[in-house]
Coordinates of C-alpha atoms and ligand atoms in Angstrom, one line a residue:
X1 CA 100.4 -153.6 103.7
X2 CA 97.7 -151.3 102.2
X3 CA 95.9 -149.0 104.6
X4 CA 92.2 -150.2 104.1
X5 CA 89.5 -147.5 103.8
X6 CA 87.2 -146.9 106.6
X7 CA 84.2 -144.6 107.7
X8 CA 84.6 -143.6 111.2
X9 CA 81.9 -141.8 113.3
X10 CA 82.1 -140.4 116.4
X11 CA 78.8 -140.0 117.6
X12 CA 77.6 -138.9 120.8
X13 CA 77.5 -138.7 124.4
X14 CA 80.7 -141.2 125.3
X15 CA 81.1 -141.6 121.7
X16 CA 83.9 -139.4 120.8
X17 CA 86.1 -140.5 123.8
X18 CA 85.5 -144.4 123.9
X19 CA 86.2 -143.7 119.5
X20 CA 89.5 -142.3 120.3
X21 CA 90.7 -144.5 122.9
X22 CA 89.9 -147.3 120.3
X23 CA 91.6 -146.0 117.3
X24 CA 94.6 -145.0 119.5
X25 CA 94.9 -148.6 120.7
X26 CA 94.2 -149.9 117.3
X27 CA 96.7 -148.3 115.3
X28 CA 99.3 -149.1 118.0
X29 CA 98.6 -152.4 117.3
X30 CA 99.9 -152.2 114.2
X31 CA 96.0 -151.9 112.3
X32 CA 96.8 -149.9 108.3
X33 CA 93.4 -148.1 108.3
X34 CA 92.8 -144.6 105.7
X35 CA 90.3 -143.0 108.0
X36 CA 87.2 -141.2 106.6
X37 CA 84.9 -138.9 109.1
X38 CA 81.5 -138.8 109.1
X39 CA 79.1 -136.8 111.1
X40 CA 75.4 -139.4 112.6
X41 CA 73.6 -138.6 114.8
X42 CA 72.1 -136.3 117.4
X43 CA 73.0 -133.2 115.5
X44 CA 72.1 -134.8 112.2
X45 CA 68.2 -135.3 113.5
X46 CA 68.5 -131.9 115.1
X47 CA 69.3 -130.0 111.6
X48 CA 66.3 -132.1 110.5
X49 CA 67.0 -134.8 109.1
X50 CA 64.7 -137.7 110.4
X51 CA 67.1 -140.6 109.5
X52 CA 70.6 -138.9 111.4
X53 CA 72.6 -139.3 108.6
X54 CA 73.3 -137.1 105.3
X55 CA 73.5 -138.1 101.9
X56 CA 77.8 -137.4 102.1
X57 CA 78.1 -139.9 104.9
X58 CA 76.2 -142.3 103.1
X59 CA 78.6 -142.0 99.9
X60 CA 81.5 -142.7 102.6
X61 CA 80.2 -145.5 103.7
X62 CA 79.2 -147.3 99.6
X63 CA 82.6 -146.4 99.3
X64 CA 85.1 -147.6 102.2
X65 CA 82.7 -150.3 102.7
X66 CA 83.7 -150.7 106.1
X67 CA 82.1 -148.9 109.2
X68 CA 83.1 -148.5 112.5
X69 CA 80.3 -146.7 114.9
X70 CA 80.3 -145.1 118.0
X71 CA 77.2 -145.5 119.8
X72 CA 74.8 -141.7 119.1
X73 CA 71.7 -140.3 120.8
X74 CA 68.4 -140.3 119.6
X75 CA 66.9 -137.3 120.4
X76 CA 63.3 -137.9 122.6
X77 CA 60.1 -136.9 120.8
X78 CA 58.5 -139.1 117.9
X79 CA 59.7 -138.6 114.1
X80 CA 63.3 -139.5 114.3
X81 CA 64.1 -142.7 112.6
X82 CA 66.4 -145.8 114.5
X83 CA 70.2 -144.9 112.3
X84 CA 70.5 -148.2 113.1
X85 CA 67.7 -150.3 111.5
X86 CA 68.0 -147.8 108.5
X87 CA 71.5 -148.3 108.0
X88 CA 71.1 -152.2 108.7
X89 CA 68.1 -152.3 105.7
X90 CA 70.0 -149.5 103.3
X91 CA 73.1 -151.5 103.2
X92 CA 71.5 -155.0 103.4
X93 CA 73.3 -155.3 106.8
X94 CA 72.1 -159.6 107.2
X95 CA 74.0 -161.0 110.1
X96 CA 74.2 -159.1 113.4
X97 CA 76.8 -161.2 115.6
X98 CA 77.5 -160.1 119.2
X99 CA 80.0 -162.6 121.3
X100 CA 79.0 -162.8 124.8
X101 CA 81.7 -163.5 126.9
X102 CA 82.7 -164.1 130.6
X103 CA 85.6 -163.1 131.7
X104 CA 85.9 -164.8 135.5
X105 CA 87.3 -163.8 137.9
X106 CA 88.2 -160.4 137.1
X107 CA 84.4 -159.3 135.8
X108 CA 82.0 -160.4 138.2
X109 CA 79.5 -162.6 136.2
X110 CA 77.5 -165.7 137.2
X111 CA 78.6 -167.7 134.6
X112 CA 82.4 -167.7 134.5
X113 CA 82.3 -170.8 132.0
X114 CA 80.3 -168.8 129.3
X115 CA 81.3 -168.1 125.3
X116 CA 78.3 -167.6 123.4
X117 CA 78.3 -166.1 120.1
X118 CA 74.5 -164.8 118.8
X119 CA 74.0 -164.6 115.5
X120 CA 70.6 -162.5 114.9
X121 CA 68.8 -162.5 112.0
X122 CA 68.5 -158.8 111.1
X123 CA 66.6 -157.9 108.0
X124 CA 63.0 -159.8 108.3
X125 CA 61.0 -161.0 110.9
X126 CA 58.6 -158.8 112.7
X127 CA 61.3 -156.0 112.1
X128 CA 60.0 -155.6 108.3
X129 CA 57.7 -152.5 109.7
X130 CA 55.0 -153.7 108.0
X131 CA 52.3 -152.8 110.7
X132 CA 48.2 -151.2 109.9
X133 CA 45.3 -151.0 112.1
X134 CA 42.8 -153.1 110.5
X135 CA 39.7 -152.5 113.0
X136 CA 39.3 -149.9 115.6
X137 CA 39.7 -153.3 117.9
X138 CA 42.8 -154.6 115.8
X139 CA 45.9 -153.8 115.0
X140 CA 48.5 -155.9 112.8
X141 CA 52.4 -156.4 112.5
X142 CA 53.5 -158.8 109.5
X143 CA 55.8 -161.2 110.2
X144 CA 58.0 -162.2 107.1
X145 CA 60.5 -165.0 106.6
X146 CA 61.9 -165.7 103.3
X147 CA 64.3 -168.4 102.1
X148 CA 66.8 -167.0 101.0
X149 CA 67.0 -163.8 104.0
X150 CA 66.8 -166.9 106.3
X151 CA 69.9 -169.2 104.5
X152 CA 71.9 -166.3 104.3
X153 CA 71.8 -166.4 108.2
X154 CA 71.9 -169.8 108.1
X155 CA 75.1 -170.3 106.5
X156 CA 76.7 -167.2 107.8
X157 CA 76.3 -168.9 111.6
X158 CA 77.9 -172.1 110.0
X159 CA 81.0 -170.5 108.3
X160 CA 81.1 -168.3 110.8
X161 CA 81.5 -171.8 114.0
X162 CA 83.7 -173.1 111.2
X163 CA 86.1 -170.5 110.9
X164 CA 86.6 -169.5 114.6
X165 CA 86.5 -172.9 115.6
X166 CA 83.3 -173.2 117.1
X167 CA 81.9 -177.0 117.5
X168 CA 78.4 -176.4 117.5
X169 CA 75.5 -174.2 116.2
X170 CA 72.1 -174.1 117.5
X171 CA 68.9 -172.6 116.2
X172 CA 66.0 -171.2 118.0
X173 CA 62.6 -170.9 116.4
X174 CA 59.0 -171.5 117.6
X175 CA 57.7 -173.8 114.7
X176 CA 55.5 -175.3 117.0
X177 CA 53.0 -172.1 117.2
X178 CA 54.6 -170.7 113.7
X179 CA 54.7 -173.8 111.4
X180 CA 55.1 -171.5 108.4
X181 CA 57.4 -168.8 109.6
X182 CA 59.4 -170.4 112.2
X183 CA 58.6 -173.6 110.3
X184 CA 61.0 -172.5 106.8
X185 CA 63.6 -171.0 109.4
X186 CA 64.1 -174.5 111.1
X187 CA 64.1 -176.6 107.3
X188 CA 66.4 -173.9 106.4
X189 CA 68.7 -174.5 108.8
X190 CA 68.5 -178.5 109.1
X191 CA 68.9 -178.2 105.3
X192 CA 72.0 -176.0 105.6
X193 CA 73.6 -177.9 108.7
X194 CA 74.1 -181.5 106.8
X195 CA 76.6 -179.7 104.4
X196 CA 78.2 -179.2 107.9
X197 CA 79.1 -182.6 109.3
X198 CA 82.0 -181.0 111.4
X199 CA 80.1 -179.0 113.5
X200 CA 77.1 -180.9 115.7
X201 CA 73.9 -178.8 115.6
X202 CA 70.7 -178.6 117.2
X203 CA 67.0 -177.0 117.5
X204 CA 65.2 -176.1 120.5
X205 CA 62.3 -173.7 120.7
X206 CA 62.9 -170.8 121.7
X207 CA 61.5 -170.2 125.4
X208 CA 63.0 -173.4 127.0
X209 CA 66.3 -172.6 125.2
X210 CA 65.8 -169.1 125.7
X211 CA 65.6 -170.4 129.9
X212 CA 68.4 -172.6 129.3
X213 CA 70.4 -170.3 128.0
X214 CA 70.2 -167.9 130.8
X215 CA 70.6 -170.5 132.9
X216 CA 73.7 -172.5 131.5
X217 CA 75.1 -171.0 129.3
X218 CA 77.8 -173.1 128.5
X219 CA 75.9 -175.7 127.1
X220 CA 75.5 -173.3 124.2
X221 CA 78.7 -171.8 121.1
X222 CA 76.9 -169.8 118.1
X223 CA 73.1 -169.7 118.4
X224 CA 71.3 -168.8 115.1
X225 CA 67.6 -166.7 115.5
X226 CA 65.1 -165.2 113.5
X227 CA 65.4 -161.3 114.3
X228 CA 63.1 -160.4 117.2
X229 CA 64.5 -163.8 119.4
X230 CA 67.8 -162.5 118.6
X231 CA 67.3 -158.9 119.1
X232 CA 65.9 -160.1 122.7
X233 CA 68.5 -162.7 124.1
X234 CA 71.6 -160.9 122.7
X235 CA 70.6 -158.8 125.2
X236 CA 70.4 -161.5 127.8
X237 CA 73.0 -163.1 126.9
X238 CA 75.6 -160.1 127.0
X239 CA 73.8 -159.0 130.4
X240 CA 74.3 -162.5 131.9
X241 CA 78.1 -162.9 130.7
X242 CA 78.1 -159.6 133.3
X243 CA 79.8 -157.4 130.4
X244 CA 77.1 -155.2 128.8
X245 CA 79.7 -153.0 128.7
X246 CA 82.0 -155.3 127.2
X247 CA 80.6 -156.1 124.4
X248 CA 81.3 -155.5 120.9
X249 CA 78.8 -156.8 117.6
X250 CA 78.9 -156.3 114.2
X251 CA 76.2 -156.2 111.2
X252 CA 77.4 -157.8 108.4
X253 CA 76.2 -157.4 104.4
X254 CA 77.4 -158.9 101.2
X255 CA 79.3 -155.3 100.1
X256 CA 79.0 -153.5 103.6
X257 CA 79.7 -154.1 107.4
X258 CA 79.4 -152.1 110.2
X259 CA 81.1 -152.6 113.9
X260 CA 80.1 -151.1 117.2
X261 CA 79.8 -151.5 120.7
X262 CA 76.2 -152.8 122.0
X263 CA 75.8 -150.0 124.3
X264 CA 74.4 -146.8 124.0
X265 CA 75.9 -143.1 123.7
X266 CA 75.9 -142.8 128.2
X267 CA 75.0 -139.2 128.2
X268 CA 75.5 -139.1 132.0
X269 CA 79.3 -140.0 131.7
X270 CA 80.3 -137.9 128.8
X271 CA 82.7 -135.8 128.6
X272 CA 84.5 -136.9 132.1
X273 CA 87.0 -139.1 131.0
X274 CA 85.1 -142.2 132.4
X275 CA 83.6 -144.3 130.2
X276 CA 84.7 -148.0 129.1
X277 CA 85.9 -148.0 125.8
X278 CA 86.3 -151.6 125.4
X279 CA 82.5 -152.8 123.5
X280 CA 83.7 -150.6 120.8
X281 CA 87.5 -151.5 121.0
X282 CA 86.0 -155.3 120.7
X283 CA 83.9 -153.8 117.8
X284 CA 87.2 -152.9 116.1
X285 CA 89.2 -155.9 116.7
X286 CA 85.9 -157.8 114.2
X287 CA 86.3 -155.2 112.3
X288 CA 89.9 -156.1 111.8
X289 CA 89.6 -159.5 111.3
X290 CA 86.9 -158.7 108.7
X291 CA 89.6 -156.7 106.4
X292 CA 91.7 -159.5 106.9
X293 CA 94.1 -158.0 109.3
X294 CA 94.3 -161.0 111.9
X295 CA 97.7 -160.1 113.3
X296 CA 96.7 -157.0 114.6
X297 CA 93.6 -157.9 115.3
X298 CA 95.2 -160.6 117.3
X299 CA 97.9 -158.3 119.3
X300 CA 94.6 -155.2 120.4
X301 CA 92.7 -158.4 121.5
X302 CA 95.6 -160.5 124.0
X303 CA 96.5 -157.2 125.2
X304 CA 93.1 -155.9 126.1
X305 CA 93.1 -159.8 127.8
X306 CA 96.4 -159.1 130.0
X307 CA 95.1 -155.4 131.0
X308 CA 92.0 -156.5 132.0
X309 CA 93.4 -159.4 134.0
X310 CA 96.2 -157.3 135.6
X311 CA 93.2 -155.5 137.4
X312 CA 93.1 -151.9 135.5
X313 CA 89.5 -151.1 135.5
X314 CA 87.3 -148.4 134.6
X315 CA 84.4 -147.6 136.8
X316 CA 82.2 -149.5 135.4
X317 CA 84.0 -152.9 136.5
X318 CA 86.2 -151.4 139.2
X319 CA 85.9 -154.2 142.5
X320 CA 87.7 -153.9 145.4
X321 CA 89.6 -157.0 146.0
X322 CA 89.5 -157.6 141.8
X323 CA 90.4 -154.1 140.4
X324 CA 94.4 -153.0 140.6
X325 CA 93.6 -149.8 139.4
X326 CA 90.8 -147.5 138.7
X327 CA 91.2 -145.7 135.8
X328 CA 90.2 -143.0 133.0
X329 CA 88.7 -143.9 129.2
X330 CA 92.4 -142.4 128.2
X331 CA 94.8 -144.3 131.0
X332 CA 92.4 -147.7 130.1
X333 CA 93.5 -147.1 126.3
X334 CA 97.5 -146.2 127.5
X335 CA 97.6 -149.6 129.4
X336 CA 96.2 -151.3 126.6
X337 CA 99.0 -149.7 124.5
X338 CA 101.7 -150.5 127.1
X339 CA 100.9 -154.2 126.7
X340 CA 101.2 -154.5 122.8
X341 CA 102.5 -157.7 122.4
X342 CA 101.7 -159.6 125.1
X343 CA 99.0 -162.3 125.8
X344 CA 97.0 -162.6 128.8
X345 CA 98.2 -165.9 131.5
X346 CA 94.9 -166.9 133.6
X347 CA 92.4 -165.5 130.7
X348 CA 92.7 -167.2 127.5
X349 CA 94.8 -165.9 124.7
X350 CA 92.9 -165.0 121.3
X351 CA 94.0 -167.0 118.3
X352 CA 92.6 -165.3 114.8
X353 CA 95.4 -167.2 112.9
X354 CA 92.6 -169.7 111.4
X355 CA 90.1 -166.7 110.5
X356 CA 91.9 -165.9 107.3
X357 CA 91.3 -163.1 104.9
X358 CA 88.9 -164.2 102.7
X359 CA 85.4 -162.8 102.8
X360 CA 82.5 -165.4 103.7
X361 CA 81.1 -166.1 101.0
X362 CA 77.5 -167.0 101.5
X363 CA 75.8 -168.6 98.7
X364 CA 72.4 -169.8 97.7
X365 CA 71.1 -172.9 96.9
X366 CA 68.8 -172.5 93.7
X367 CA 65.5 -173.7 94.1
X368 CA 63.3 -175.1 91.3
X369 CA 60.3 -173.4 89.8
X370 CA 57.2 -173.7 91.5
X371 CA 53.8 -174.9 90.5
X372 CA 51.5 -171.9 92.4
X373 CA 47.4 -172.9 92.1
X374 CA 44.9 -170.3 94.0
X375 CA 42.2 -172.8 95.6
X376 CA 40.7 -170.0 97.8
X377 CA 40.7 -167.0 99.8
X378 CA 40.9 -165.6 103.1
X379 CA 38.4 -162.4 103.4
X380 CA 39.2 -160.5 106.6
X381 CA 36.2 -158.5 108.1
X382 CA 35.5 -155.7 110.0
X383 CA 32.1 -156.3 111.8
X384 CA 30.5 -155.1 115.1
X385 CA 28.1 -157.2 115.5
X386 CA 29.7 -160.4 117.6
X387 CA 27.2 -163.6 116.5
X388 CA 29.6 -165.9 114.8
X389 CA 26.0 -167.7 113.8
X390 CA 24.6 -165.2 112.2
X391 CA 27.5 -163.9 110.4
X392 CA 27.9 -167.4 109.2
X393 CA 24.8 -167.6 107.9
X394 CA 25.3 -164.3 106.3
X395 CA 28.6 -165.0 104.6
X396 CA 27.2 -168.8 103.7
X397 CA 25.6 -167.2 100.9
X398 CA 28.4 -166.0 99.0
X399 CA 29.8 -168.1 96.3
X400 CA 31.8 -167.6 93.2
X401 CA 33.5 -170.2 91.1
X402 CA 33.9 -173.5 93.4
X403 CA 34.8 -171.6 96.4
X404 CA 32.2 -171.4 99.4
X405 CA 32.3 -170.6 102.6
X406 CA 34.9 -173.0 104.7
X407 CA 34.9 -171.8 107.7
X408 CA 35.1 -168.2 109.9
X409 CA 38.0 -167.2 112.4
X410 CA 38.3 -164.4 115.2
X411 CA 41.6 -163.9 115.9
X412 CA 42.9 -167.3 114.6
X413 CA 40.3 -169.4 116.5
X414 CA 37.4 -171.1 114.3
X415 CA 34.0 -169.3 115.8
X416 CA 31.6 -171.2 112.8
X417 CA 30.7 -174.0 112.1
X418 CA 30.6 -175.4 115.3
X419 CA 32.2 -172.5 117.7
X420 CA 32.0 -172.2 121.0
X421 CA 30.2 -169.8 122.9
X422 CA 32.9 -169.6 125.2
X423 CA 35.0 -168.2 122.6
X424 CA 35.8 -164.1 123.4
X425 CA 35.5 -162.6 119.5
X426 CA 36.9 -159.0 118.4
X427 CA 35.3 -157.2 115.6
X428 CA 37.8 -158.7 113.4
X429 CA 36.9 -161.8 111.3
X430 CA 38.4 -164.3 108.8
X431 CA 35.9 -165.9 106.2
X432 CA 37.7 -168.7 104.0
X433 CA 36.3 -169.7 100.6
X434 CA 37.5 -172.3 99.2
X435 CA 36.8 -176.0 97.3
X436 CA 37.0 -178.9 99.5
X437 CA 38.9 -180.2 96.7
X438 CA 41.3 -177.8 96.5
X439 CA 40.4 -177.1 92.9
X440 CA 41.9 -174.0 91.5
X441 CA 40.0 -170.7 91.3
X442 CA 40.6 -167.5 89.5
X443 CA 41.4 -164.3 90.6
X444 CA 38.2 -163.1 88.6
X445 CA 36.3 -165.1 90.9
X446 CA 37.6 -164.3 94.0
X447 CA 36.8 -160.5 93.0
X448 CA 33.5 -161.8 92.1
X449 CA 33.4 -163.1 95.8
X450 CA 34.7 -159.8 97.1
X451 CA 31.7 -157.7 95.2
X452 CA 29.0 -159.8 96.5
X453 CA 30.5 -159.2 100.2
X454 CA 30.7 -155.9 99.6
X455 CA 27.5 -154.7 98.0
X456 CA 25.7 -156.9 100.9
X457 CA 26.9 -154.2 103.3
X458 CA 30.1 -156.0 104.5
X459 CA 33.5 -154.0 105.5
X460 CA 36.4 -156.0 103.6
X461 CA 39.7 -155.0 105.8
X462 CA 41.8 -157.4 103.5
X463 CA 42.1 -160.6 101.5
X464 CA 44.9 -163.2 101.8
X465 CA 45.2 -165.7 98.4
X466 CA 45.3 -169.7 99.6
X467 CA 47.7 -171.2 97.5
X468 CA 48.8 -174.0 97.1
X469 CA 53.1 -175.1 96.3
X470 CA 53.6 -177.9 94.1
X471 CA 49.9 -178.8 95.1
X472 CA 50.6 -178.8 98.5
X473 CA 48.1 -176.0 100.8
X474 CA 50.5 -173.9 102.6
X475 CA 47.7 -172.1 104.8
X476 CA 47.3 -172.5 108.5
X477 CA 43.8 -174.0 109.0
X478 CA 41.5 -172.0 112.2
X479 CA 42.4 -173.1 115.8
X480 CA 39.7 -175.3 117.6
X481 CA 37.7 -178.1 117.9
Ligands
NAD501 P1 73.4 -146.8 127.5 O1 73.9 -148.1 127.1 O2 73.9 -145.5 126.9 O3 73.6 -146.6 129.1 C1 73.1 -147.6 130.0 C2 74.0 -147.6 131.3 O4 75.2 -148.2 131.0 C3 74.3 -146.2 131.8 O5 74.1 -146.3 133.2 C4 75.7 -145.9 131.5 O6 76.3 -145.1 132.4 C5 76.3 -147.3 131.4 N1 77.3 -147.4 130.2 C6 77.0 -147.6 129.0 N2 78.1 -147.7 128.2 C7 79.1 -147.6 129.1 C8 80.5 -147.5 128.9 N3 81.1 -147.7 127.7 N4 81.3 -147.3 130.0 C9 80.7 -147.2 131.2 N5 79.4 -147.2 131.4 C10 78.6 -147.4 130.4 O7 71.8 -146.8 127.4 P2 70.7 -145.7 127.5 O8 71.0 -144.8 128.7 O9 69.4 -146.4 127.6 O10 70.7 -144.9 126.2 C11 71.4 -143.6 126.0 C12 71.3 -143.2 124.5 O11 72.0 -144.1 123.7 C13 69.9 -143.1 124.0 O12 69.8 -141.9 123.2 C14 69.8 -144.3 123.1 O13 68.9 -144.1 122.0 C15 71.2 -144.5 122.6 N6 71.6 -145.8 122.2 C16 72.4 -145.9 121.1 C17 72.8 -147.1 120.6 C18 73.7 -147.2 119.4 O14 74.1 -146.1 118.9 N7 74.0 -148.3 118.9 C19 72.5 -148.3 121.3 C20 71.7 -148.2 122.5 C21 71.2 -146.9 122.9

């Protein structure tokens, strides 16, 4: 077999020992890697550079494709950038998947029944970092979804229950608050799911499947999320199967994927010899199975199973009663080594005989032109003065084309016509002008609009177009009576 080129970095803290142990158990079991070294991290940001990684390592990493992480420190103080979400947005890193595993009765854990896989949206979202202060009162973080980001996702959480034998995949979303957003992530994924008939699938929103998760867990297999759900309750979820340490994830791109452990760099334990190498090791065997070497994959996994289960712990998951043995990051990886070959008897063996070689291949469903009409604008406000009345009457005299004054928000909530007084308002304000009719206006008349407003003495923060989509208005209307 041809040794596959990867990028390799040893990070910090525990890094460079729980790396070690993992390539040392890998290769044993039979993995054909060409290893390329590259230097992230703490010492990176220290020489200066904000994002902890330098132009070379990048250039390793276009080139082997293939990246497998230790966990690094990021130095305290403001400035330095998460290597993480760079690398993730660089390299178009779309799928983050972390399985969350018990593994009863030999790691304590609640939930001995539980074998979740999270797949987390990891591009859009909230996570875009598109964030301004608007008002000294207001401050704003976009939240994007697209259609294609989201049926990427979609279909990678459906290939990906379909090729490890999953039966069902469940979404999260809160389209009930978020008809737009979460709204095109749920379509998305009932759309993708009927090419799917094998698998059963299913929607809940997202805080009573976010409790029921947490609390049974095994009513749950792959569970798709826009980003910041998922960034949250992989975190549960791991913490719950009682195996933060345990657990390994990858981030996976149309050219590029990277694999790593889900915890951090330990500063505490490093350099002692005690850390638990076994997040990353997991890490690796995806990583594995990603470059299409199953079998080995397959061999580092069963006998990770049988050490665990034969009681040799590291501190981390050393019980009394439980534990055999109590051992080093070095001895853990030298027992995992000593049981090359064999499968695990009470803890079920790994199978990657069905995963196959072949890259998922995520494709997208081409959508039709669309017919886009402007029939109105949204004309945020920054205005001290709190009388929704009198800033109605105010705005009421603006007009330009057909559009005229519709209706004025604070913070989502419809203050005029007809507010209440009840109503708490910020010195942050949404006019809407539109036609009733939703008759089309032009952009030179919704700068028209904008000149009047502002020669009156008005503070324009921002304008959003209303538009409407094959003459249907995709535009949340104001909250209230
Ligand atoms: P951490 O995950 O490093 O440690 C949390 C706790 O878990 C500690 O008590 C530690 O002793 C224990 N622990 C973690 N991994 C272990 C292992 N393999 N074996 C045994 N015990 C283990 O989280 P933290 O202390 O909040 O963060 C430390 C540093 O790691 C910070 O600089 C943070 O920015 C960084 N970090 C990096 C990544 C990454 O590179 N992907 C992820 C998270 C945190």
């Amino acid at each position: 077999m041809n040794k596959q080129p990867i990028t390799v970095a040893y990070g910090d803290g525990i890094g460079p020992e729980i790396m070690q142990a993992t390539l040392d158990i890998i290769l044993a079991g039979g993995a054909q890697l060409d290893i390329e070294t590259i230097e992230i991290g703490e010492k990176v940001y220290l020489s200066g550079n904000t994002a902890g990684i330098a132009p070379s390592a990048w250039e390793s990493l276009r080139r082997t494709k293939v990246f497998l992480k230790a966990p690094i420190t990021t130095p305290q103080g403001g400035g330095f950038k998460s290597l993480n979400v760079t690398t993730r947005k660089m390299l178009g890193l779309y799928a983050n998947v972390r399985p969350c595993v018990a593994y009863a009765p030999y790691v304590d854990t609640k939930h001995p029944k539980m074998d979740v896989v999270i797949v987390r949206e990891n591009e859009e979202d909230l996570y875009a970092g598109i964030e301004h202060q608007q008002t000294p009162e207001v401050v704003q973080c976009l939240k994007l979804i697209s259609r294609p980001g989201t049926e990427k996702i979609v279909r990678y959480a459906f290939e990906y229950a379909r090729r490890y034998g999953r039966k069902k995949v469940t979404c999260f979303t809160k389209d009930n608050i978020m008809k737009q957003t979460d709204g095109l992530f749920h379509a998305v994924f009932d759309e993708v799911a009927k090419e799917y008939p094998d698998l059963e699938n299913e929607h809940w929103i997202v805080d009573i499947g976010a409790a029921k998760l947490a609390d049974t867990p095994e009513a749950f297999d792959v569970v798709v999320m826009p980003n910041l759900y998922g960034d949250i309750l992989s975190d549960v979820a791991a913490q719950i199967a009682g195996s933060v340490g345990l657990a390994g994830s990858c981030n996976i791109g149309e050219e590029v994927a990277m694999f790593e452990a889900i915890h951090g760099s330990a500063p505490r334990r490093a350099g002692q010899n005690l850390a638990n190498p076994s997040g990353l090791l997991l890490g690796a065997v995806m990583m594995l199975v990603h470059i299409g070497q199953s079998e080995a994959a397959e061999r580092v996994h069963n006998a990770w199973l049988k050490t665990l289960e034969d009681g040799i712990h590291t501190y981390d998951i050393f019980e009394e009663g439980v534990s055999t043995q109590k051992v080093g990051t070095k001895e853990f990886g030298q027992a995992v080594i000593a049981r090359m070959g064999q499968l695990p008897e009470k803890l079920k063996p790994v199978s990657y005989a069905t995963a196959g070689n072949e890259p998922f291949k995520v494709k997208l469903t081409p959508q039709a032109p669309v017919q886009i009409e402007t029939v109105g604008v949204d004309i945020f406000l920054h205005c001290n003065d709190r009388d929704p009345n009198k800033l109605g009457e105010s705005m009421k005299g603006f007009k330009a084309g057909n559009m005229a004054l519709n209706m004025i928000t604070n913070r989502g909530v419809k203050v005029w016509p007809g507010g209440f007084s009840e109503t708490f308002c910020t010195d942050h304000w949404r006019c809407r002008y539109k036609n009733e009719d939703l008759k089309a206006s032009t952009y030179a008349d919704i700068m028209d609009l904008q000149k009047q407003i502002t020669e009156a003495g008005f503070s324009i923060i921002k304008t959003e177009n209303l538009c409407t989509f094959d003459g249907k208005a995709v535009f949340s209307a104001g909250q209230g009576a």
